[in-house]
Short mmCIF file of C-alpha atoms in Angstrom, two decimals:
data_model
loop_
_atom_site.label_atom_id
_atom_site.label_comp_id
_atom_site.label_asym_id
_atom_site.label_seq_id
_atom_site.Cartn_x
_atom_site.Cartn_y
_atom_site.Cartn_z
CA UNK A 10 21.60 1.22 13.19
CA UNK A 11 22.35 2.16 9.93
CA UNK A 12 23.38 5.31 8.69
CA UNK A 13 20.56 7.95 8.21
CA UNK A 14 22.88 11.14 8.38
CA UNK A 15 21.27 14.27 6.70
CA UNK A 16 17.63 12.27 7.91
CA UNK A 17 14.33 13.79 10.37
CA UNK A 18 12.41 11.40 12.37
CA UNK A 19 9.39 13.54 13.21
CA UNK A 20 7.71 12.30 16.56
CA UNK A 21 10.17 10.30 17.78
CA UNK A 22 9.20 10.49 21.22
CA UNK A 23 5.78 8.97 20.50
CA UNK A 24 7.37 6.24 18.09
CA UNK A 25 6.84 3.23 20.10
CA UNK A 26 3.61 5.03 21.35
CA UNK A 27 4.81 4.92 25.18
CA UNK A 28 2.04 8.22 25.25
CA UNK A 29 -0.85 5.76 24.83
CA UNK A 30 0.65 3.35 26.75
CA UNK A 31 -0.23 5.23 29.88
CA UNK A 32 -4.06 5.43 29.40
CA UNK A 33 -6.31 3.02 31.07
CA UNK A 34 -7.71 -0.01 28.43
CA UNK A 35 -11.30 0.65 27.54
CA UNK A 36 -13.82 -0.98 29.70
CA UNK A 37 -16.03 -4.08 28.08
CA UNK A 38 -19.11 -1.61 28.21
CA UNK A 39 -17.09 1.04 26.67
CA UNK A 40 -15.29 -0.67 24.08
CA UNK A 41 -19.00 -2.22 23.46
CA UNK A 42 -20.11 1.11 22.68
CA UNK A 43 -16.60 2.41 20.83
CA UNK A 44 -17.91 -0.39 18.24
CA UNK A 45 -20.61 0.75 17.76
CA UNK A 46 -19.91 4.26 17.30
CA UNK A 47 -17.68 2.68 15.01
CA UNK A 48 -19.85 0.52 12.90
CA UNK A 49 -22.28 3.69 12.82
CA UNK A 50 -19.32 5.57 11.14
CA UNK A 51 -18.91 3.53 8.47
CA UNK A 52 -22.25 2.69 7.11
CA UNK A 53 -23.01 6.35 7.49
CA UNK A 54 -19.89 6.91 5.27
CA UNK A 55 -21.14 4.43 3.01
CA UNK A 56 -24.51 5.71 2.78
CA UNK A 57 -23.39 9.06 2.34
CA UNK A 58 -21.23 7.92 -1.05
CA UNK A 59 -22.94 5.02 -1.94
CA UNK A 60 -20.53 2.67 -2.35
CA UNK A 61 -20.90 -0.68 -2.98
CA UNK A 62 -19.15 -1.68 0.18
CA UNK A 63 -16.86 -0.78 2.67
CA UNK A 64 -14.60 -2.86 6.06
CA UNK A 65 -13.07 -1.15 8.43
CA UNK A 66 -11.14 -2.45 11.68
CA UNK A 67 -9.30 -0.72 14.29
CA UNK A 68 -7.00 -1.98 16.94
CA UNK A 69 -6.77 -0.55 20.61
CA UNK A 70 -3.47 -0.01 22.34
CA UNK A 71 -4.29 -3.28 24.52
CA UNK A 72 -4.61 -5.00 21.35
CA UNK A 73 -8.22 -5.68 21.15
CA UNK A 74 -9.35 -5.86 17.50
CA UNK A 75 -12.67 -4.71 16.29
CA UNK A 76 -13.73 -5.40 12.83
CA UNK A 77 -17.10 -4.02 11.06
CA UNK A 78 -18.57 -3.90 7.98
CA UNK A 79 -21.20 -2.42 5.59
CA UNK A 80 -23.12 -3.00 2.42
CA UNK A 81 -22.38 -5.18 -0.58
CA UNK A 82 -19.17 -7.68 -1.32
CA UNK A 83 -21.46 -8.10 -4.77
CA UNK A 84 -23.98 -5.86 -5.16
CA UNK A 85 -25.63 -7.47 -8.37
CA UNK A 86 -25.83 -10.54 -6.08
CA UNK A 87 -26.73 -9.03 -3.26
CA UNK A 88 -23.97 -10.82 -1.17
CA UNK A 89 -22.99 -8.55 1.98
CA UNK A 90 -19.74 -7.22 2.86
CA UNK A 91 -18.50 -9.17 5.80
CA UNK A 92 -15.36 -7.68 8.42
CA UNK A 93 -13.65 -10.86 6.99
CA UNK A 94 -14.31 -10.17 3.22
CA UNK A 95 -11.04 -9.41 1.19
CA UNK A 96 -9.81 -6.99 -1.19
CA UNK A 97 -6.78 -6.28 -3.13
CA UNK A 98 -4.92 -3.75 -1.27
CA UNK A 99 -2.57 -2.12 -3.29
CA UNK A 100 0.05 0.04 -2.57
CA UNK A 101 -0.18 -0.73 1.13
CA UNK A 102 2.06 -3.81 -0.29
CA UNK A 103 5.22 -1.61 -0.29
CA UNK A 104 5.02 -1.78 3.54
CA UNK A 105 5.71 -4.81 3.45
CA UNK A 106 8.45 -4.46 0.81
CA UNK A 107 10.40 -2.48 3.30
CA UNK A 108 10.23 -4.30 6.35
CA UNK A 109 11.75 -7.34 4.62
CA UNK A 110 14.50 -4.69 3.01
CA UNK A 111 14.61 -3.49 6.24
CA UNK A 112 15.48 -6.38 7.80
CA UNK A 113 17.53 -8.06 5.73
CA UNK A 114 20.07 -4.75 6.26
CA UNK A 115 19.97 -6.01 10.03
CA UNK A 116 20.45 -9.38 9.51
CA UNK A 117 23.67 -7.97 7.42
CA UNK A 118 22.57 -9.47 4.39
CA UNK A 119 22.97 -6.07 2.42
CA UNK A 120 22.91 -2.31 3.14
CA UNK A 121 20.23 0.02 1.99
CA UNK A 122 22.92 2.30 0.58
CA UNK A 123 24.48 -0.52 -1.31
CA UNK A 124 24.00 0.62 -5.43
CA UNK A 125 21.64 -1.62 -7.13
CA UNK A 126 24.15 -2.58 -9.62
CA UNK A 127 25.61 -5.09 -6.61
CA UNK A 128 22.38 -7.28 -7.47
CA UNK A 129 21.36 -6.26 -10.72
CA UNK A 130 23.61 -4.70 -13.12
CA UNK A 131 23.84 -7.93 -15.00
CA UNK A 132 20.27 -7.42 -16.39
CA UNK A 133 20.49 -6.38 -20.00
CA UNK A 134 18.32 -3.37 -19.23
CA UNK A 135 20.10 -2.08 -16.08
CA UNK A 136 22.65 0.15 -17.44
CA UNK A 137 19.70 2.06 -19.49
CA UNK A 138 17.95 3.00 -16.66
CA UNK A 139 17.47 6.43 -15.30
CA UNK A 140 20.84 7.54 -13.02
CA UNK A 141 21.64 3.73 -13.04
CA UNK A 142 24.66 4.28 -11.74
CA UNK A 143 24.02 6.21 -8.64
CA UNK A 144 20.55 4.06 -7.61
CA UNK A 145 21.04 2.46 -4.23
CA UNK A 146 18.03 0.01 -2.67
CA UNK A 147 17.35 3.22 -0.14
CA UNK A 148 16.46 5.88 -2.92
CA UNK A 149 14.28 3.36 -4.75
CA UNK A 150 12.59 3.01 -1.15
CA UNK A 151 12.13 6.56 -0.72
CA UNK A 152 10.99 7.41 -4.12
CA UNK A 153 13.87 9.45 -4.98
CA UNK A 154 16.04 7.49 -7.47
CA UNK A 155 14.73 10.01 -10.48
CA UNK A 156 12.70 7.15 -12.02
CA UNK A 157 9.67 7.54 -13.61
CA UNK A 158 6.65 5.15 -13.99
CA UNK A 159 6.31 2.70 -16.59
CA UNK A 160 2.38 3.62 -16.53
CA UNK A 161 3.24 7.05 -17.37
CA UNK A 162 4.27 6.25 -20.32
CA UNK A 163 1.65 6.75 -23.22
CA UNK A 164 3.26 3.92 -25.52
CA UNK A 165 2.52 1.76 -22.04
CA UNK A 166 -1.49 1.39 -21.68
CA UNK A 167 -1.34 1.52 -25.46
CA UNK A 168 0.63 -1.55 -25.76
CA UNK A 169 -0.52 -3.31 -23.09
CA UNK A 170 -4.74 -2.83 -24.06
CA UNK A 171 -3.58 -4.35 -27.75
CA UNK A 172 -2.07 -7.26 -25.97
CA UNK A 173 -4.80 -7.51 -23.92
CA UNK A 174 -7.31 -7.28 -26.54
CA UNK A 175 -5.02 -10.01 -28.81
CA UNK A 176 -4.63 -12.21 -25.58
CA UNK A 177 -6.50 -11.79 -22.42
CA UNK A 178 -4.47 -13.87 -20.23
CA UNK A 179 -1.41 -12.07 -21.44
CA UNK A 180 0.69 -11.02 -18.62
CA UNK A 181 3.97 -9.05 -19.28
CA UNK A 182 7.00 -10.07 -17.11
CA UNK A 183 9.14 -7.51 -15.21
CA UNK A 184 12.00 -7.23 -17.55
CA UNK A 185 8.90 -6.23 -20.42
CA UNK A 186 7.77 -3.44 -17.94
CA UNK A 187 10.96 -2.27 -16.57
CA UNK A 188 11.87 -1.83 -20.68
CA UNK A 189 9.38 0.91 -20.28
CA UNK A 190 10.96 3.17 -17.95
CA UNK A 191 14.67 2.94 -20.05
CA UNK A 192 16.54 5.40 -21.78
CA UNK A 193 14.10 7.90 -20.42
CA UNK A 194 16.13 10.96 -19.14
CA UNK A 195 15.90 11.13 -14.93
CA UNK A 196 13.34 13.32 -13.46
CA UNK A 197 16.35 14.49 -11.39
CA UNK A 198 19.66 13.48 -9.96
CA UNK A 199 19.45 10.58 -7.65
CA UNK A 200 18.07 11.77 -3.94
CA UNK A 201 17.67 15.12 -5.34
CA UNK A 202 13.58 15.16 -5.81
CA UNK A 203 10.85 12.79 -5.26
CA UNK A 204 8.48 10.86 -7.66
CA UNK A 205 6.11 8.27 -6.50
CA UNK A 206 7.16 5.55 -8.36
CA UNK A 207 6.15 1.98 -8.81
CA UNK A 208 8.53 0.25 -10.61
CA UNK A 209 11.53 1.50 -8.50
CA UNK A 210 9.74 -1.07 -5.57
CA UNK A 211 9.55 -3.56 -8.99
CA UNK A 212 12.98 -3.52 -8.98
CA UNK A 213 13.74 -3.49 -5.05
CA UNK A 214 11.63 -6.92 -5.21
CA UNK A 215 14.06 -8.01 -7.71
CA UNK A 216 17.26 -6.94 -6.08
CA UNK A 217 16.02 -8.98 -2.88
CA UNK A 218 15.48 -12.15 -4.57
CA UNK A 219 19.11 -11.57 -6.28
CA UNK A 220 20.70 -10.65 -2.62
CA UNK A 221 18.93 -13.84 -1.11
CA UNK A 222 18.67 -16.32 -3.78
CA UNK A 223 14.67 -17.39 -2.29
CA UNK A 224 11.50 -15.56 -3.62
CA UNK A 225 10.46 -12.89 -2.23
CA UNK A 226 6.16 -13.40 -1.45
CA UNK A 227 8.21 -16.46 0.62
CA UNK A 228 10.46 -14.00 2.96
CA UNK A 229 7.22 -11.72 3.27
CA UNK A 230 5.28 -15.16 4.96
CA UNK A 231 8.56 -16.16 6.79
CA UNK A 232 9.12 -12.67 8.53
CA UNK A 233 5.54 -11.42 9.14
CA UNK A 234 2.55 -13.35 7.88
CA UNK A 235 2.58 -16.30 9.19
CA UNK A 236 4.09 -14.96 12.61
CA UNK A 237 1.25 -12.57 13.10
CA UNK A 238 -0.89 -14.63 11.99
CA UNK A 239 -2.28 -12.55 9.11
CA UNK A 240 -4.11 -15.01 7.52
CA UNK A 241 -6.28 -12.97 5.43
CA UNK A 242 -3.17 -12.05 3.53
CA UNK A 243 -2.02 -13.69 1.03
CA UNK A 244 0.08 -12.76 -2.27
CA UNK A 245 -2.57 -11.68 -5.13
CA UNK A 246 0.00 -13.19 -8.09
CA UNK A 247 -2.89 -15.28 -9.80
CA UNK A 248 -6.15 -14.38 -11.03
CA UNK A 249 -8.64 -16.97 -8.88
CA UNK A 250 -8.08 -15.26 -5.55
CA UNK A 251 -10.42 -17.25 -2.71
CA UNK A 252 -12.76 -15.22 -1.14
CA UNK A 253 -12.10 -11.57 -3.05
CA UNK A 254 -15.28 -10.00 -3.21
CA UNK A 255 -16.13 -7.81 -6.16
CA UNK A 256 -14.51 -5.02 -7.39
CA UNK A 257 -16.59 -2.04 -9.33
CA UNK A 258 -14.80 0.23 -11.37
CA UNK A 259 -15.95 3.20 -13.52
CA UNK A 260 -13.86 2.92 -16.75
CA UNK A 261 -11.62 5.54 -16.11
CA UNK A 262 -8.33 3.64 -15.69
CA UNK A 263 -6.50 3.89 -18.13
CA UNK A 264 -6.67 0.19 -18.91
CA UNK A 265 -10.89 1.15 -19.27
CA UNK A 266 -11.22 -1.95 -16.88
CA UNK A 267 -14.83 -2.06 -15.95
CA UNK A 268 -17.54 -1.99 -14.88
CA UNK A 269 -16.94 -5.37 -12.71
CA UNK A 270 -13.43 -6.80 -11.73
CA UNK A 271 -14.32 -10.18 -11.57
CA UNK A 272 -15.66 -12.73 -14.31
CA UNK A 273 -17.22 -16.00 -14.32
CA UNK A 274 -16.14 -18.00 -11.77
CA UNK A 275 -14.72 -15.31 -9.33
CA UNK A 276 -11.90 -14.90 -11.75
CA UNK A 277 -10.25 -11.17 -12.06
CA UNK A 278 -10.70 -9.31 -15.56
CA UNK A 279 -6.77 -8.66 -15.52
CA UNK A 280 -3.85 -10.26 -13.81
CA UNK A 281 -2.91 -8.60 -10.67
CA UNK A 282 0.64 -9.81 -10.71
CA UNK A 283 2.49 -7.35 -12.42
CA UNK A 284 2.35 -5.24 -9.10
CA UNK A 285 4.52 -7.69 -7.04
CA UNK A 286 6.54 -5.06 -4.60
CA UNK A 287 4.67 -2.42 -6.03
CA UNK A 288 1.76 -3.97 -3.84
CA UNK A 289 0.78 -7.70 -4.69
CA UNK A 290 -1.29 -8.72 -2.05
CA UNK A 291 -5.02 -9.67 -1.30
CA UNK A 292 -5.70 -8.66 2.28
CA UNK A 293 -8.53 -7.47 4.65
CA UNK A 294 -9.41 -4.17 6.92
CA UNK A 295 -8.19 -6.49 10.12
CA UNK A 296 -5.09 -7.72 8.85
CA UNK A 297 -4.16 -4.54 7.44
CA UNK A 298 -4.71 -2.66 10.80
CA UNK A 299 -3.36 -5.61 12.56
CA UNK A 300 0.24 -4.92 10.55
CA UNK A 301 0.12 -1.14 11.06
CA UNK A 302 -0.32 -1.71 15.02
CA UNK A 303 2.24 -4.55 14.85
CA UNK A 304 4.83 -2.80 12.41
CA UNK A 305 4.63 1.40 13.51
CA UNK A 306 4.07 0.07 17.17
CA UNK A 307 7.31 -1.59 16.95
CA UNK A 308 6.59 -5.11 17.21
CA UNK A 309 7.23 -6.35 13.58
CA UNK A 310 10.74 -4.36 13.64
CA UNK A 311 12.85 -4.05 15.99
CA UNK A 312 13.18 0.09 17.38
CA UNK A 313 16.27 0.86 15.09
CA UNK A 314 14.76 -0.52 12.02
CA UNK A 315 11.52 1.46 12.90
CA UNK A 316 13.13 4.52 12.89
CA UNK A 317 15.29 3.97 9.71
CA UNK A 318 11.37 3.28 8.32
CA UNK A 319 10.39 6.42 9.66
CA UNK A 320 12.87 9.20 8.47
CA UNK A 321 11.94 11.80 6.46
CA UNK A 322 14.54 12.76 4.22
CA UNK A 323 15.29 16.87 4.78
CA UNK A 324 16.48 19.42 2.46
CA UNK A 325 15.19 17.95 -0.81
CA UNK A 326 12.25 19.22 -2.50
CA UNK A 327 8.59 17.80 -3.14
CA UNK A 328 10.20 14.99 -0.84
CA UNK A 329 6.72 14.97 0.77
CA UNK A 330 6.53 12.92 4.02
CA UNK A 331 7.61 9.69 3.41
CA UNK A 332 10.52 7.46 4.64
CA UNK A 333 11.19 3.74 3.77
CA UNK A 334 7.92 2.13 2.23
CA UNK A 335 5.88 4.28 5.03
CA UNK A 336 4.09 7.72 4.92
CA UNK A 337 3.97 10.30 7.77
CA UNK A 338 1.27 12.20 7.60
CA UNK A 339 1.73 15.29 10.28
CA UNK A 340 -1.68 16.80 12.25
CA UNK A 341 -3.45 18.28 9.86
CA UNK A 342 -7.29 18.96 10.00
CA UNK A 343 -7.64 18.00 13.38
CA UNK A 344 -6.28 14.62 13.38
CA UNK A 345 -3.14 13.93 14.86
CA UNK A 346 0.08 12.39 13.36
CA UNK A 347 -0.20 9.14 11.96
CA UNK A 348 2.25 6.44 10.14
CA UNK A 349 0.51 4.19 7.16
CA UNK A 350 0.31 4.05 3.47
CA UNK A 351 -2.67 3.78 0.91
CA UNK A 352 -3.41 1.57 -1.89
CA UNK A 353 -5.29 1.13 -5.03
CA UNK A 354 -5.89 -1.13 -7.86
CA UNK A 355 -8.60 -0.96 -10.70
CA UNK A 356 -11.99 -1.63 -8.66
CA UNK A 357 -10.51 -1.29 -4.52
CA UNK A 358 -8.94 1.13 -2.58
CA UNK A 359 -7.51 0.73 1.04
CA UNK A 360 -5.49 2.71 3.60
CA UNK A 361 -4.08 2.51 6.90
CA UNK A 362 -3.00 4.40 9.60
CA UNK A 363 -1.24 4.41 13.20
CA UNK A 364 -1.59 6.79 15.30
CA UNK A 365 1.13 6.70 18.25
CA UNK A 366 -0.44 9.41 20.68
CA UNK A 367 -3.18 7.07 20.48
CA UNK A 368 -1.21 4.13 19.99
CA UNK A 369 -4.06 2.47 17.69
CA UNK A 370 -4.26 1.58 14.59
CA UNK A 371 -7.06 2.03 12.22
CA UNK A 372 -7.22 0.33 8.47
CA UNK A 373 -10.51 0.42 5.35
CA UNK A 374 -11.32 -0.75 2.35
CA UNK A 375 -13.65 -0.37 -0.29
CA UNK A 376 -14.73 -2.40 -3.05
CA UNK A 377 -14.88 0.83 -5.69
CA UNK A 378 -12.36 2.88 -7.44
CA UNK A 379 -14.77 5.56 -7.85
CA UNK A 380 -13.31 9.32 -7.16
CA UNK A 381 -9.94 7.73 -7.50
CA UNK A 382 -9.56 9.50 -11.37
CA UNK A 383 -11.59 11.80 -10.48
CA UNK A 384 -9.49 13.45 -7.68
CA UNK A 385 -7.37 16.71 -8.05
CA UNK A 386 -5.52 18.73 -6.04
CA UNK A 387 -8.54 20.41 -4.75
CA UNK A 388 -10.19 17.20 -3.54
CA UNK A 389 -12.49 14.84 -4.77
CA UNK A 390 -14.75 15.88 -7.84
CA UNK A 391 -18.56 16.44 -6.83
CA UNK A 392 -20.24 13.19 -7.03
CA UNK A 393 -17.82 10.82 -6.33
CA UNK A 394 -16.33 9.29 -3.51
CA UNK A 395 -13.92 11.84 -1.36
CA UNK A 396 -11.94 8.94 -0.13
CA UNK A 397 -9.53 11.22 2.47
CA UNK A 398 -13.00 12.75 4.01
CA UNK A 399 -14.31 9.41 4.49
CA UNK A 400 -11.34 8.13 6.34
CA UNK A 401 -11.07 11.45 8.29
CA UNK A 402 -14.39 11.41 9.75
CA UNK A 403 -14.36 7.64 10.38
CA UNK A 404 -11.08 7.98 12.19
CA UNK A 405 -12.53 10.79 14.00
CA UNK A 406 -15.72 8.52 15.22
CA UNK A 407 -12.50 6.51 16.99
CA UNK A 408 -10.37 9.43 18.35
CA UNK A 409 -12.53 11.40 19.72
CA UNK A 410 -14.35 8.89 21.91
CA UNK A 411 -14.20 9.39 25.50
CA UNK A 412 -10.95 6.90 26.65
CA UNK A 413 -9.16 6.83 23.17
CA UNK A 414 -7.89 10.49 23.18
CA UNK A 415 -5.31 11.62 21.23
#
C-alpha cells in the first residue's frame, strides 16, 4: 500500500461491509415488496417537487439490482422516464478518475505523490499555475492543491457565452481552460486547505494520458466498464448522445443554458466535453449504483487501494470529508455512514451512495437542475427542488425496511 501517513480512514471495520454480510438475503416476497416501497418513494418524491423525472436503483448486499422510475424523460413529448433512461452524471465521473489513478499507482506505473511536473511540466502553462511546483497527482485528487476553478473566474462565462454566441459548436480545448486558472495566486499552500475544484481532475486526466501514453475514456472501459458490464455508461465527449433523455434547466447557470438541453435531433445545446475527468460521462441510476456497490464494496479495487480511496486527510482545515475522488459522508440525520459522490451538469443532477453497515448501494437521477442555484447553506430555497431531502427520505424508504437494517 502506498503511503497515507498523517491520513484517517473512518469506518474501517465496515469497509468491505463484512457487517451486512452477516444478514440473511431478502426473501422473493420481501424483496417484491422492498420494490415497491421503493418505487412508492420515488414518485412520491417526484410528486412532491414536481420534477420532470426522476430513476433510482439500489443494489442489495446479495447483489440483486432493482431499478424504478417515475415521470417524464420529455415532458413536452410526453415520453416516460424509464429505469434504463440515461442522464449525464456529472461529477460522479471523478470516481472513476480515481480508481484508474488508483490503480495505475498499483500496477507501479506512477505514485500518487509523484509532482505533476513528472508528466506535465513541459506544457507552456504549467509553471504558471497555482503552487506548481509542489502539486502532486494526490492533492489534485483530494482537492487540496490550492487551485481554483476556471468557472470562477468572471472573465470565464464571459468569454466563453461570446464564443458561444459567435460559434455555437465552439468548444474550448483544455490548454484554453486551464489558461484560466494561471497566474492566479493559490488559495493556500499545497495540502494546506481544501477547494472543490474541477480543473485540478482536468489536469489529473491529462497527467494519466502523459504517464500511459493511451487515452484515458479507453483505460476507464478497459479497467471497469466493460468488466462490469456497465453498459449504460459511456463517455459523454460528443453532443448526439443515444438515448439521453431531456434535460430542463431554469436559466440560472451561469452559461443561461435553458430552458431545454437538447435541440433538434436529440442533440445537446452545449458540448459536454470540456468536463472530461471533471465528470464526462452519460450513465444511468443502475449503472451508477452498480459501480458504488462494485467499487466501495471492494470489488472494483482491490482492499489497499480502497482504503487509500477512502482516507480522510486530518489536521487541515475545511478539508471536509473527502479522500481520493470519493466523499464520506458520516451519520448524520439519521442515516448512517455512506461512501459516494454527486454530480451535476446544466439540466441533470445525480448522486450515489454506499452504505457498508448495510452493504447496499443506492444511486438517482433527475432530469432538472432546478434548486441546484438556488441552494445555500441553509438548504434548498422554498420552491425548488431540496435535492439532499429527496435522497434522504428515498434512502430511508430502503434502510429502514424490515431485513435491510442498518
Amino acid at each position: 500500500m502506498r503511503r497515507v501517513a498523517g491520513f484517517l480512514t473512518i469506518a474501517a471495520a465496515v469497509l468491505m461491509g463484512t457487517v451486512a454480510a452477516e444478514a440473511a438475503p431478502l426473501s422473493e416476497s420481501q424483496y417484491a415488496t422492498l420494490v415497491a416501497r421503493f418505487q412508492t418513494a420515488v414518485d412520491a418524491e417526484r410528486a412532491r417537487y414536481s420534477v420532470p423525472g426522476i430513476t433510482a436503483a439500489l443494489v442489495l448486499p446479495d447483489g440483486r439490482l432493482a431499478k424504478v422510475a417515475s415521470g417524464y424523460a420529455d415532458v413536452e413529448r410526453k415520453l416516460p422516464m424509464t429505469p434504463d433512461s440515461r442522464m449525464l452524471s456529472g461529477s460522479t465521473g471523478k470516481t472513476l478518475a480515481a480508481a484508474v489513478a488508483i490503480k495505475l499507482s498499483r500496477q507501479g506505473v506512477w505514485s500518487l505523490d509523484d509532482k505533476l511536473s513528472k508528466y506535465l511540466g513541459s506544457r507552456p502553462w504549467f509553471q504558471r499555475l497555482p503552487n506548481a511546483d509542489g502539486l502532486t497527482i494526490r492533492l489534485l485528487l483530494q482537492h487540496r492543491g490550492g487551485m481554483e476553478n476556471y468557472y470562477n473566474n468572471p472573465r470565464f462565462f464571459d468569454w466563453y457565452r461570446a464564443r458561444l454566441a459567435e460559434d455555437p459548436s465552439y468548444v474550448p480545448n483544455f490548454d484554453t481552460l486551464i489558461e484560466f486558472v494561471c497566474e492566479q495566486p493559490p488559495l493556500f499552500a499545497p495540502g494546506q486547505g481544501f477547494n472543490y475544484s474541477d480543473v485540478g481532475y482536468l489536469i489529473v486526466g491529462l497527467a494519466i494520458e502523459s504517464a500511459t501514453g493511451r487515452a484515458y475514456y479507453d483505460q476507464v472501459r478497459e479497467s471497469f466498464l466493460d468488466p462490469l458490464s456497465l453498459t449504460l455508461t459511456a463517455p459523454s465527449n460528443v453532443r448526439t448522445i443515444p438515448g439521453l433523455t431531456q434535460g430542463y434547466a431554469n436559466g440560472r447557470n451561469p452559461l443561461l443554458l435553458g430552458p431545454r438541453m437538447l435541440g433538434e435531433r436529440g442533440v445537446l445545446t452545449y458540448d459536454p466535453s470540456i468536463e472530461f475527468t471533471a465528470g464526462g460521462f452519460v450513465s444511468n441510476s443502475g449503472d451508477l449504483a452498480r459501480w458504488a456497490f462494485a467499487l466501495y464494496g471492494g470489488k472494483a479495487l482491490d482492499s489497499p487501494a480502497l482504503a487509500e480511496m477512502l482516507a480522510v486527510p486530518t489536521g487541515t482545515a475545511n478539508a471536509r470529508y473527502y479522500g481520493l475522488g470519493a466523499g464520506v459522508f458520516p451519520a448524520n440525520d439519521g442515516l448512517p455512514l455512506a461512501y459516494g459522490h454527486d454530480g451535476y451538469i446544466p439540466g441533470y443532477r445525480s448522486s450515489l451512495r454506499y452504505y457498508p453497515a448495510a452493504g447496499m448501494a443506492i444511486a438517482l437521477q433527475t432530469n432538472t437542475e432546478d434548486g441546484y442555484w438556488e441552494e445555500s447553506k441553509q438548504g434548498a430555497a422554498a420552491g425548488h427542488l431540496d435535492f439532499a431531502s429527496l435522497r434522504a427520505r428515498i434512502t430511508r424508504a430502503v434502510l429502514e425496511f424490515p431485513g435491510v437494517g442498518r
